[in-house]
DNA sequence: ATAATTTAGGTAAACGTTTAACCATGAGAG
DNA sequence: CTCTCATGGTTAAACGTTTACCTAAATTAT
């Protein structure tokens, strides 16, 4: 059976308050002799304090929830690592939740996390959720949204990437390199980043006096599968294009596969630009020209903001918008 | 302020016991009228039960710890996903911990997890830890080790992959394809899988009457960096080889890069075999011939075993050894 | 010498639940 | 008419801590 503070107290012949104080290093008023005696007993009997009991009183669990679509999607391990690193530094634990972009799972995780009394939540929402604020107004704890924000939700903090500018720079580069018919294989337009990237794409075309052609736009998911199928479908359609601006790197990887199967060379026949700069972008052939997002930093900053908010609930945090960087590799000429 | 069971009870004009019963669906003896009244109040006032208070009594937190080296290493997201999926199914939460293969971090996580009263731990240990059982004997909760086991620790369950046979099959295949001088770029020999893969490698050589050449063995880490540096060093040494058996796919990817830089073609000049079959293996050029491990299944099974053990502490579980499968792609001739 | 302060620790309430044990009422059985 | 049982609850202890407040002795200041 697990040993409790009460038993340590009895053995040390002091009150449990005294033991509590030395355990929590609030031992200003404890004599060195007593302190050492207690410490020895703790060591000897392998006492481990029950933090759930502490939590009852302090009303802090020192844990935060992280809700992401899927840790298996190469974009997320880095952000997860970022949040875990900062959380760990600050003495917090992180509870990992994969929502699969499923609003029902999201809501159920939120309920569970709140029941478990996590101190805050970091959330990458599946969709913009224009109107389901009902579930979300139930938040009784701080929430930071990361990457994708929720329009109608007044969260206490947001951390995003400047997707518009990122896409704008990527597409502008493509145009400058001479591409004129740029297919855009986008992620789901229910998510803010997709929307913004598409906007950046249109803006770049416009600023370079290129027409926007709706036939050159296709919407799907952030997966290699979609990249493959989307590119294939486009190739088999009557629209022609000389390059593809992909919603993310996974889409780009899938697209390359489809092009190769049709005997097309990248970048000779078709140029490709991705988004994210996941590690894989550096190992596929050809290496992907892409827009680099600071994934790790997003997670790290999100945890930092959240924990700041947990410690000082009144503070108002400025939303953070991180910059992207165009990484030129081999998939564009 | 958060609303408690007490306030719901007062408003419904019943005892808190009654509210507790309907919240936990132990409402056999509660009239439908009362039940509905309570449910309505809960809904109306957005009451969320405090599970940390429950945990005090039930002595279950319904959460498990997952300690892995690094979620950023492409091998782990899938196992993490496996454990989270089963855990979620069974009503558990998972706390994610990245140990960075650092024994100090490991021990500190173990202490933190136990203080937080997780019901069990799934652990991928950094090393074999011949003798530091001291820290580990402190376990007061079930532990399942996954992928890498700890020799001296009598855990209640182990789940591994048959690395010896996997490596044996991979190397045998290489030999059958005509490779005779197979460099082995291994992961750290402080980990069981590396050791076993090396053993499988030696066994295959032996069974095919090929000599074991110590100069053809190099030990490093499970990273692309090591693959790159290890291959480069080998190329610059006086030993010659016609193929590389890599400790994992990341090493293989790094090695390919080093070979390309030296102007060598895979598989024409040098054949390559990896281990793990991460997604990236299918997108690098050339696609990697590799030994496929059931990563997701390892995580899923581990969670299953752990939760079984949590529910029935007396049960003795058989260790699980999962099979591997040789996947032939383009990096071997 | 006395008052004030410091040192070293104790007391007990509180946190929000669960659950075993108990109780009151009414209906049906004999 | 009494006994038994089911129904629909209530009571109160317990879980393992933290912390505001209290006390007694020892030390220091005046």
XYZ file of C-alpha atoms (C1' of nucleotides) in Angstrom:
726
model
C 0.000 0.000 0.000
C 1.168 3.458 -0.665
C 2.504 5.319 2.312
C 1.022 8.690 3.184
C 2.119 11.878 4.807
C 0.308 10.833 7.954
C 2.512 7.827 8.456
C 5.667 9.773 7.848
C 4.453 12.295 10.398
C 3.796 9.637 12.977
C 7.202 8.057 12.477
C 8.959 11.381 12.684
C 6.833 12.267 15.668
C 5.702 15.562 14.212
C 2.436 16.830 12.774
C 1.536 16.298 9.170
C 1.738 20.049 8.691
C 5.414 19.873 9.452
C 5.992 17.108 6.959
C 4.019 18.996 4.376
C 6.201 22.019 4.895
C 9.449 20.195 4.369
C 8.107 18.330 1.364
C 7.163 21.627 -0.245
C 10.316 23.409 0.805
C 8.388 25.818 2.969
C 10.709 24.886 5.758
C 11.901 28.224 7.014
C 10.600 27.451 10.463
C 11.682 23.871 10.670
C 14.860 22.966 12.511
C 17.550 21.319 10.506
C 17.389 18.245 12.731
C 13.685 17.710 12.188
C 13.988 18.438 8.521
C 16.688 15.867 8.066
C 14.832 13.276 10.095
C 11.773 13.704 7.923
C 13.785 13.624 4.733
C 15.446 10.409 5.822
C 12.147 8.767 6.576
C 10.783 9.867 3.228
C 13.769 8.376 1.502
C 13.720 5.213 3.544
C 10.039 4.501 3.096
C 9.914 5.780 -0.406
C 7.127 8.213 0.263
C 5.694 9.895 -2.780
C 3.353 12.803 -2.162
C -0.114 12.463 -3.590
C -0.496 15.426 -5.897
C -4.119 14.771 -6.525
C -4.780 15.492 -2.892
C -2.726 18.660 -3.185
C -4.666 19.628 -6.253
C -7.880 19.524 -4.315
C -6.638 22.307 -2.154
C -4.467 24.342 -4.444
C -6.934 23.984 -7.302
C -4.062 23.480 -9.667
C -3.212 20.200 -11.342
C -0.126 21.445 -13.122
C -1.216 19.778 -16.264
C -2.416 21.095 -19.586
C -4.312 19.493 -22.410
C -3.081 19.450 -25.975
C -5.717 18.772 -28.599
C -4.395 18.258 -32.097
C -5.857 16.483 -35.099
C -3.316 13.688 -35.324
C 0.162 13.238 -33.885
C 0.883 10.975 -36.819
C 0.655 13.913 -39.206
C 4.287 15.066 -39.499
C 3.387 18.634 -38.776
C 2.340 17.962 -35.208
C 5.120 16.085 -33.443
C 7.237 19.202 -33.544
C 4.594 21.451 -32.115
C 3.812 18.812 -29.507
C 7.459 18.679 -28.648
C 7.542 22.441 -28.323
C 4.673 22.505 -25.902
C 6.009 19.597 -23.901
C 9.419 21.193 -23.612
C 8.132 24.442 -22.245
C 5.552 22.727 -20.074
C 8.154 20.465 -18.573
C 10.391 23.415 -17.899
C 7.566 25.102 -16.052
C 6.612 22.006 -14.103
C 3.560 21.022 -16.098
C 2.454 17.795 -17.685
C 0.775 17.558 -21.036
C -2.144 15.343 -21.865
C -2.167 14.353 -25.511
C -5.456 14.191 -27.424
C -5.900 13.279 -31.079
C -9.141 14.692 -32.377
C -8.953 13.370 -35.932
C -10.525 16.642 -36.982
C -13.717 15.240 -35.558
C -15.786 17.873 -33.763
C -17.456 15.226 -31.646
C -14.132 13.909 -30.419
C -13.012 17.472 -29.802
C -15.968 18.259 -27.633
C -15.613 15.020 -25.741
C -11.932 15.679 -25.097
C -12.690 19.163 -23.900
C -15.232 17.792 -21.470
C -12.843 15.130 -20.210
C -9.990 17.558 -19.828
C -12.086 19.963 -17.859
C -13.331 17.200 -15.601
C -9.772 16.228 -14.953
C -9.166 19.839 -14.032
C -6.326 20.562 -16.369
C -5.177 24.112 -15.841
C -5.483 25.066 -19.483
C -5.808 23.786 -23.025
C -3.850 24.225 -26.211
C -6.088 23.615 -29.127
C -5.724 23.165 -32.849
C -9.288 23.217 -33.971
C -10.609 21.129 -36.800
C -12.690 23.852 -38.266
C -13.708 27.444 -38.068
C -16.898 26.505 -36.243
C -18.811 29.603 -37.045
C -21.652 28.853 -34.746
C -21.063 26.051 -32.273
C -19.879 28.489 -29.710
C -22.274 26.818 -27.294
C -19.919 23.999 -26.456
C -17.033 26.327 -26.368
C -18.494 28.951 -24.158
C -18.329 26.309 -21.486
C -14.622 26.835 -21.154
C -13.866 27.595 -17.586
C -10.136 27.548 -18.091
C -7.673 29.354 -20.332
C -7.404 28.214 -23.917
C -4.793 29.050 -26.496
C -5.508 28.193 -30.090
C -2.588 27.338 -32.237
C -2.198 27.293 -35.992
C -5.897 27.363 -36.712
C -8.076 29.749 -34.867
C -11.761 29.720 -34.209
C -13.447 32.791 -35.490
C -16.243 33.237 -33.061
C -14.393 32.147 -30.000
C -12.838 34.821 -27.896
C -9.925 32.823 -26.648
C -7.456 34.461 -24.413
C -4.657 33.881 -26.843
C -3.944 32.862 -30.357
C -0.808 31.824 -32.040
C -0.696 31.569 -35.762
C 1.590 31.861 -38.699
C 1.318 34.541 -41.311
C -0.017 32.196 -43.936
C -1.117 34.931 -46.287
C 2.333 36.414 -46.595
C 3.918 32.977 -46.662
C 1.763 31.860 -49.572
C 2.187 35.234 -51.235
C 5.943 34.947 -51.128
C 5.922 31.371 -52.330
C 3.641 32.044 -55.258
C 5.424 35.288 -56.130
C 8.656 33.370 -56.295
C 7.050 30.858 -58.618
C 5.834 33.626 -60.889
C 9.237 35.246 -60.909
C 10.759 31.953 -61.942
C 8.508 32.023 -64.955
C 5.599 29.795 -63.974
C 2.358 31.136 -65.326
C -0.284 28.466 -64.755
C -0.099 27.569 -61.122
C -2.406 24.860 -59.897
C -3.330 25.266 -56.252
C -3.896 21.974 -54.441
C -5.316 23.232 -51.177
C -6.152 21.755 -47.810
C -9.695 21.936 -46.459
C -11.125 25.425 -46.719
C -12.857 24.912 -43.410
C -9.522 25.637 -41.804
C -8.104 29.104 -41.499
C -4.602 28.323 -42.776
C -5.991 26.905 -46.009
C -8.139 29.929 -46.477
C -5.239 32.269 -45.839
C -2.886 30.406 -48.110
C -5.418 30.555 -50.833
C -5.792 34.252 -50.275
C -2.030 34.731 -50.486
C -2.050 32.741 -53.694
C -4.711 34.958 -55.248
C -3.020 38.112 -54.058
C 0.273 37.119 -55.629
C -1.413 36.362 -58.938
C -3.187 39.660 -58.834
C -0.109 41.690 -57.939
C 1.700 40.116 -60.856
C -1.129 40.722 -63.266
C -1.962 37.070 -63.712
C -5.617 36.042 -63.952
C -7.182 33.865 -61.305
C -8.510 30.693 -62.887
C -11.009 28.777 -60.775
C -10.202 25.599 -62.703
C -6.724 25.776 -61.245
C -8.004 25.463 -57.721
C -8.759 22.162 -56.007
C -9.647 21.623 -52.397
C -8.892 18.476 -50.377
C -7.148 17.351 -47.219
C -3.715 17.847 -45.790
C -2.577 14.391 -46.833
C -0.255 12.802 -49.344
C -3.233 10.816 -50.569
C -5.058 13.946 -51.519
C -1.952 15.331 -53.169
C -1.711 12.201 -55.242
C -5.370 12.077 -56.189
C -5.697 15.811 -56.686
C -2.717 15.983 -59.008
C -3.872 12.945 -60.911
C -7.336 14.374 -61.398
C -5.900 17.670 -62.550
C -3.630 15.936 -65.040
C -6.543 14.028 -66.436
C -8.690 17.138 -66.743
C -8.517 19.531 -69.631
C -6.838 22.319 -67.681
C -3.132 22.664 -68.197
C -0.633 23.954 -65.674
C 3.099 24.298 -65.375
C 3.448 24.152 -61.611
C 1.653 23.315 -58.383
C 1.414 25.334 -55.213
C 0.522 22.808 -52.544
C -1.376 23.408 -49.316
C 1.345 21.603 -47.409
C 4.345 19.363 -47.902
C 2.419 16.124 -47.633
C 0.225 17.204 -50.514
C 3.369 18.097 -52.430
C 4.851 14.679 -51.804
C 1.702 12.985 -53.041
C 1.594 15.235 -56.075
C 5.164 14.410 -57.023
C 4.279 10.751 -56.969
C 1.366 11.324 -59.333
C 3.536 13.356 -61.693
C 6.215 10.691 -61.787
C 3.673 8.051 -62.587
C 2.609 10.099 -65.582
C 6.224 10.375 -66.641
C 6.550 14.042 -65.782
C 9.723 15.416 -64.251
C 9.944 17.852 -61.356
C 10.948 20.628 -61.763
C 11.667 20.284 -65.483
C 8.085 19.685 -66.563
C 6.218 20.852 -63.516
C 7.424 22.964 -60.618
C 6.283 22.223 -57.081
C 6.143 24.329 -53.946
C 5.041 22.974 -50.593
C 4.269 24.490 -47.245
C 5.482 23.634 -43.716
C 9.026 22.440 -44.304
C 8.689 19.138 -42.516
C 11.802 17.020 -42.312
C 10.581 14.851 -45.139
C 10.800 17.823 -47.474
C 14.572 17.485 -47.293
C 14.646 13.818 -48.183
C 12.147 13.432 -50.984
C 13.397 13.615 -54.456
C 13.574 16.291 -55.544
C 13.961 18.166 -52.275
C 11.001 20.404 -51.820
C 11.010 24.130 -52.281
C 8.661 25.111 -49.510
C 7.557 27.720 -47.045
C 9.023 27.035 -43.647
C 6.825 27.348 -40.602
C 8.298 27.490 -37.110
C 6.398 24.456 -35.824
C 8.404 23.866 -32.712
C 8.239 27.518 -31.870
C 4.498 27.577 -32.248
C 4.150 24.850 -29.680
C 6.710 26.360 -27.375
C 5.185 29.814 -27.520
C 1.706 28.409 -27.082
C 2.732 26.651 -23.890
C 4.478 29.773 -22.725
C 1.400 31.898 -23.298
C -0.908 29.375 -21.741
C 1.130 29.006 -18.603
C 1.465 32.748 -18.309
C -2.290 32.915 -18.488
C -2.698 30.189 -15.906
C -0.456 32.030 -13.519
C -1.939 35.445 -14.175
C -5.484 34.959 -15.385
C -6.028 38.678 -15.730
C -3.227 39.317 -18.149
C -4.241 40.073 -21.681
C -1.884 38.564 -24.179
C -1.227 39.862 -27.605
C -1.873 37.347 -30.319
C 1.335 36.024 -31.755
C 1.809 35.834 -35.486
C 4.963 34.055 -36.521
C 6.783 34.635 -39.745
C 7.434 32.105 -42.454
C 10.468 31.726 -44.624
C 10.738 30.627 -48.229
C 13.163 27.729 -48.569
C 14.356 27.230 -52.098
C 15.389 23.703 -52.951
C 15.101 21.554 -56.011
C 11.452 21.261 -56.867
C 11.339 24.592 -58.662
C 13.500 25.629 -61.539
C -16.287 30.222 -9.972
C -16.810 26.598 -10.768
C -20.034 25.114 -9.546
C -19.923 21.995 -7.374
C -22.062 19.023 -6.670
C -23.122 20.625 -3.418
C -24.770 23.525 -5.170
C -26.558 21.304 -7.624
C -27.802 19.262 -4.682
C -29.095 22.315 -2.912
C -30.877 23.576 -5.986
C -32.434 20.204 -6.675
C -33.300 19.909 -3.015
C -31.686 16.524 -2.637
C -28.527 15.265 -0.953
C -25.225 15.329 -2.729
C -25.231 11.562 -2.651
C -28.237 11.583 -4.898
C -26.600 13.912 -7.357
C -23.479 11.790 -7.312
C -25.525 8.733 -8.160
C -27.157 10.248 -11.173
C -23.907 11.723 -12.416
C -22.321 8.288 -12.276
C -25.333 6.481 -13.672
C -25.843 4.546 -10.470
C -29.393 5.733 -10.509
C -31.345 2.550 -10.059
C -32.996 3.902 -6.975
C -33.605 7.404 -8.167
C -37.014 8.358 -9.448
C -37.205 9.522 -12.986
C -38.538 12.894 -11.880
C -35.615 13.571 -9.555
C -33.146 12.310 -12.095
C -34.447 14.598 -14.769
C -34.549 17.578 -12.433
C -30.922 17.038 -11.521
C -29.888 16.518 -15.122
C -31.592 19.743 -16.110
C -29.840 21.701 -13.400
C -26.516 20.214 -14.432
C -27.127 21.239 -17.989
C -28.395 24.660 -17.065
C -25.566 25.543 -14.737
C -22.933 23.786 -16.747
C -21.769 21.650 -13.888
C -18.658 19.639 -14.554
C -17.765 16.998 -12.003
C -14.366 17.348 -10.414
C -12.583 14.116 -11.208
C -9.661 14.915 -9.011
C -11.982 14.758 -6.056
C -13.322 11.444 -7.312
C -9.804 10.199 -7.736
C -9.109 10.787 -4.093
C -11.720 8.257 -3.221
C -11.577 5.785 -6.033
C -7.796 5.891 -6.112
C -7.898 5.862 -9.874
C -7.022 8.799 -12.066
C -7.818 7.103 -15.352
C -4.648 8.392 -16.835
C -1.474 6.705 -17.931
C 2.001 8.013 -18.585
C 3.832 7.470 -21.841
C 7.583 7.928 -21.687
C 9.348 7.869 -25.027
C 12.663 9.302 -26.157
C 11.312 11.875 -28.585
C 7.967 12.287 -30.292
C 9.815 14.079 -33.062
C 11.546 10.871 -34.044
C 9.286 9.454 -36.771
C 9.122 6.076 -35.124
C 7.193 7.311 -32.089
C 4.161 9.227 -33.292
C 2.619 6.002 -34.487
C 3.174 4.149 -31.268
C 1.918 7.164 -29.350
C -1.141 7.185 -31.525
C -1.667 3.502 -30.842
C -1.559 3.969 -27.118
C -3.755 7.033 -27.218
C -6.342 5.291 -29.341
C -6.707 2.355 -27.017
C -6.513 4.511 -23.938
C -9.217 6.804 -25.223
C -11.394 3.827 -26.011
C -10.994 2.597 -22.474
C -11.610 5.996 -20.934
C -8.028 6.874 -20.101
C -5.914 9.917 -20.776
C -2.289 9.784 -21.749
C 0.416 12.048 -20.426
C 3.207 12.507 -22.941
C 6.832 12.615 -21.771
C 9.917 13.028 -23.954
C 12.951 11.655 -22.189
C 15.545 12.447 -24.844
C 17.163 9.159 -23.879
C 18.305 10.939 -20.778
C 18.180 8.719 -17.688
C 17.889 11.740 -15.450
C 14.846 13.000 -17.289
C 13.419 9.507 -17.220
C 13.720 9.218 -13.495
C 12.290 12.659 -12.992
C 9.312 11.873 -15.211
C 8.705 8.652 -13.379
C 8.670 10.505 -10.097
C 6.322 13.177 -11.426
C 3.981 10.643 -12.955
C 3.753 8.691 -9.769
C 3.076 11.803 -7.759
C 0.287 12.641 -10.122
C -1.040 9.163 -9.452
C -1.230 7.930 -12.997
C -2.602 4.422 -12.990
C 0.251 2.986 -15.009
C 3.180 3.769 -17.260
C 4.223 2.759 -20.747
C 7.916 3.100 -21.067
C 10.479 2.999 -23.836
C 13.682 3.009 -21.907
C 16.803 4.747 -23.051
C 19.115 1.971 -22.072
C 19.400 -1.485 -20.691
C 20.214 -0.135 -17.231
C 21.897 -3.190 -15.881
C 22.086 -1.929 -12.358
C 20.037 1.159 -11.622
C 17.171 -0.949 -10.516
C 17.056 1.151 -7.385
C 15.072 3.936 -8.982
C 12.934 1.483 -10.753
C 12.090 -0.715 -7.854
C 10.197 2.256 -6.599
C 7.441 1.583 -9.059
C 4.243 1.278 -7.187
C 2.132 1.025 -10.295
C 2.069 -1.238 -13.336
C 4.627 -0.638 -16.037
C 4.766 -1.984 -19.547
C 7.957 -1.591 -21.485
C 7.678 -1.235 -25.186
C 10.228 -1.742 -27.933
C 13.206 -1.684 -25.648
C 13.137 -3.670 -22.485
C 15.099 -3.307 -19.318
C 16.977 -6.428 -18.457
C 16.980 -6.350 -14.715
C 13.543 -4.946 -14.266
C 10.773 -7.368 -13.674
C 8.035 -5.395 -15.316
C 4.635 -6.864 -15.462
C 4.615 -6.803 -19.203
C 6.824 -6.356 -22.169
C 6.070 -5.768 -25.746
C 8.784 -6.035 -28.308
C 9.428 -6.886 -31.868
C 11.406 -9.870 -33.025
C 14.396 -7.831 -34.095
C 16.713 -10.784 -34.422
C 14.557 -12.508 -36.984
C 13.774 -9.215 -38.684
C 17.424 -8.398 -39.152
C 18.181 -11.973 -40.084
C 15.623 -11.914 -42.849
C 16.750 -8.552 -44.121
C 20.409 -9.476 -44.249
C 19.681 -12.915 -45.682
C 17.775 -11.242 -48.459
C 20.733 -8.970 -49.136
C 23.058 -11.938 -49.320
C 20.707 -13.779 -51.645
C 20.696 -10.754 -53.924
C 24.418 -11.080 -54.206
C 25.755 -8.569 -51.710
C 28.840 -9.879 -49.985
C 30.307 -7.012 -48.001
C 27.550 -5.624 -45.911
C 28.333 -2.620 -43.761
C 26.201 -2.459 -40.636
C 25.442 1.073 -39.499
C 23.865 0.373 -36.128
C 22.000 2.365 -33.521
C 23.342 2.578 -29.973
C 24.256 -0.817 -28.583
C 22.972 0.252 -25.212
C 19.524 -0.456 -26.548
C 18.132 -3.920 -26.929
C 16.817 -3.544 -30.457
C 20.230 -2.499 -31.750
C 21.818 -5.423 -30.030
C 19.285 -7.830 -31.446
C 19.518 -6.443 -34.942
C 23.235 -6.813 -34.795
C 22.832 -10.369 -33.655
C 20.456 -11.103 -36.527
C 22.986 -9.573 -38.885
C 25.772 -11.819 -37.601
C 23.578 -14.885 -37.645
C 22.610 -14.315 -41.264
C 26.244 -13.935 -42.283
C 27.147 -17.058 -40.435
C 24.322 -19.142 -41.851
C 25.378 -18.107 -45.331
C 29.029 -18.857 -44.709
C 30.123 -15.267 -44.891
C 32.799 -14.044 -42.481
C 31.992 -11.419 -39.875
C 34.256 -8.425 -40.362
C 34.464 -6.066 -37.378
C 35.557 -3.266 -39.691
C 32.154 -3.449 -41.296
C 30.397 -2.570 -38.096
C 29.807 0.973 -36.892
C 27.744 2.063 -33.920
C 25.942 5.403 -33.609
C 22.503 6.841 -33.009
C 19.128 6.348 -34.562
C 19.382 9.545 -36.559
C 19.804 10.624 -40.158
C 22.824 12.601 -39.006
C 24.530 9.489 -37.833
C 23.620 7.690 -41.031
C 25.205 10.476 -43.022
C 28.347 10.705 -40.923
C 28.711 6.971 -40.471
C 28.437 6.278 -44.180
C 30.821 9.104 -45.001
C 33.390 7.840 -42.527
C 33.081 4.329 -43.883
C 33.538 5.557 -47.438
C 36.643 7.427 -46.443
C 38.121 4.442 -44.603
C 40.008 1.676 -46.306
C 37.260 -0.906 -45.895
C 35.149 -1.564 -48.936
C 31.520 -2.629 -48.973
C 28.804 -3.189 -51.509
C 25.773 -2.525 -49.335
C 24.604 -1.138 -46.015
C 22.275 -2.688 -43.480
C 21.029 0.239 -41.426
C 19.852 0.223 -37.821
C 16.729 2.093 -38.859
C 15.245 4.046 -41.723
C 16.535 7.408 -40.562
C 20.064 6.072 -40.660
C 19.355 4.720 -44.131
C 18.113 8.099 -45.306
C 21.240 9.799 -44.000
C 23.430 7.158 -45.584
C 21.816 7.613 -48.974
C 22.602 11.292 -48.811
C 26.270 10.585 -48.072
C 26.461 8.122 -50.948
C 24.926 10.571 -53.389
C 27.390 13.228 -52.385
C 30.191 10.851 -53.245
C 28.572 10.210 -56.593
C 27.457 6.684 -55.758
C 24.120 5.335 -56.942
C 21.663 3.327 -54.885
C 21.134 0.459 -55.514
C 23.458 0.234 -58.526
C 26.676 0.903 -56.651
C 25.561 0.289 -53.101
C 22.451 -1.466 -51.811
C 20.617 -0.176 -48.768
C 18.249 -1.812 -46.310
C 16.567 0.070 -43.479
C 14.481 -0.927 -40.504
C 11.101 0.314 -39.215
C 9.263 1.206 -42.396
C 8.357 4.741 -41.461
C 6.269 6.666 -43.956
C 9.328 8.490 -45.190
C 10.739 5.214 -46.466
C 8.122 5.348 -49.193
C 8.968 8.840 -50.356
C 12.737 8.981 -50.380
C 14.480 8.242 -53.540
C 15.014 5.436 -54.018
C 12.206 4.007 -51.902
C 13.687 2.048 -49.099
C 13.784 -1.697 -48.877
C 13.230 -2.125 -45.178
C 11.958 -4.303 -42.380
C 8.491 -3.254 -41.334
C 7.646 -3.009 -37.676
C 4.066 -2.746 -36.450
C 4.556 0.540 -34.625
C 0.952 1.441 -34.154
C 0.189 -2.056 -32.967
C 2.962 -1.917 -30.418
C 1.443 1.151 -28.868
C -2.061 -0.175 -29.070
C -1.155 -3.512 -27.539
C 0.907 -1.849 -24.852
C -2.036 0.267 -23.786
C -4.263 -2.751 -23.880
C -1.925 -4.745 -21.661
C -1.404 -1.877 -19.276
C -5.067 -1.199 -18.801
C -5.748 -4.885 -18.338
C -3.125 -4.830 -15.634
C -4.598 -1.746 -14.031
C -7.986 -3.369 -13.872
C -6.720 -6.744 -12.711
C -3.437 -6.225 -10.922
C -3.071 -9.904 -10.236
C -3.160 -11.053 -13.817
C 0.104 -12.244 -15.259
C 0.499 -11.246 -18.852
C 2.544 -13.048 -21.405
C 5.143 -10.905 -23.060
C 4.174 -10.006 -26.569
C 6.655 -10.364 -29.397
C 5.438 -8.942 -32.666
C 6.607 -10.085 -36.053
C 8.345 -8.003 -38.666
C 7.993 -8.124 -42.400
C 10.543 -7.540 -45.117
C 9.368 -4.880 -47.540
C 11.236 -4.957 -50.811
C 11.403 -1.647 -52.637
C 14.022 0.059 -54.741
C 17.100 0.485 -52.597
C 18.309 -3.051 -53.230
C 18.954 -4.609 -56.584
C 13.647 42.807 34.024
C 10.273 43.134 30.814
C 8.467 43.573 26.212
C 8.880 42.306 21.568
C 10.190 39.264 18.247
C 11.718 35.033 16.347
C 11.875 30.110 16.074
C 9.740 25.722 15.812
C 6.012 23.532 15.291
C 0.802 22.162 16.128
C -4.474 22.502 15.143
C -8.150 22.022 12.407
C -10.839 23.371 8.572
C -11.259 22.850 3.884
C -11.042 20.964 -0.959
C -15.320 17.959 -3.833
C -16.333 13.743 -4.215
C -17.901 8.383 -3.301
C -20.008 4.844 -0.856
C -21.389 1.823 2.832
C -24.804 1.872 5.965
C -28.998 3.458 7.348
C -33.934 5.088 7.237
C -38.843 6.039 5.929
C -42.724 4.944 3.318
C -45.885 2.114 0.847
C -47.347 -2.155 -1.305
C -48.109 -6.930 -1.428
C -48.166 -11.534 0.863
C -49.812 -14.607 4.264
C -52.961 -7.058 10.845
C -48.156 -7.945 10.777
C -43.988 -9.070 7.999
C -41.097 -8.462 4.106
C -39.376 -6.135 0.410
C -38.754 -2.601 -2.912
C -38.374 2.192 -3.700
C -36.239 6.512 -3.033
C -33.696 8.512 -0.889
C -30.187 10.549 3.425
C -26.063 10.539 6.557
C -21.515 10.791 7.457
C -16.982 9.099 7.085
C -13.187 8.956 4.258
C -9.603 10.108 0.653
C -4.435 12.931 1.510
C -3.158 17.093 1.416
C -2.464 22.620 2.345
C -2.675 26.640 4.969
C -4.345 30.293 7.968
C -3.974 30.842 12.477
C -2.413 29.593 17.035
C 1.009 28.551 20.872
C 5.066 28.029 23.647
C 9.701 28.617 24.282
C 13.801 30.974 23.292
C 16.148 34.947 22.001
C 16.835 39.848 21.431
C 15.988 44.615 22.326
C 15.195 48.330 25.493
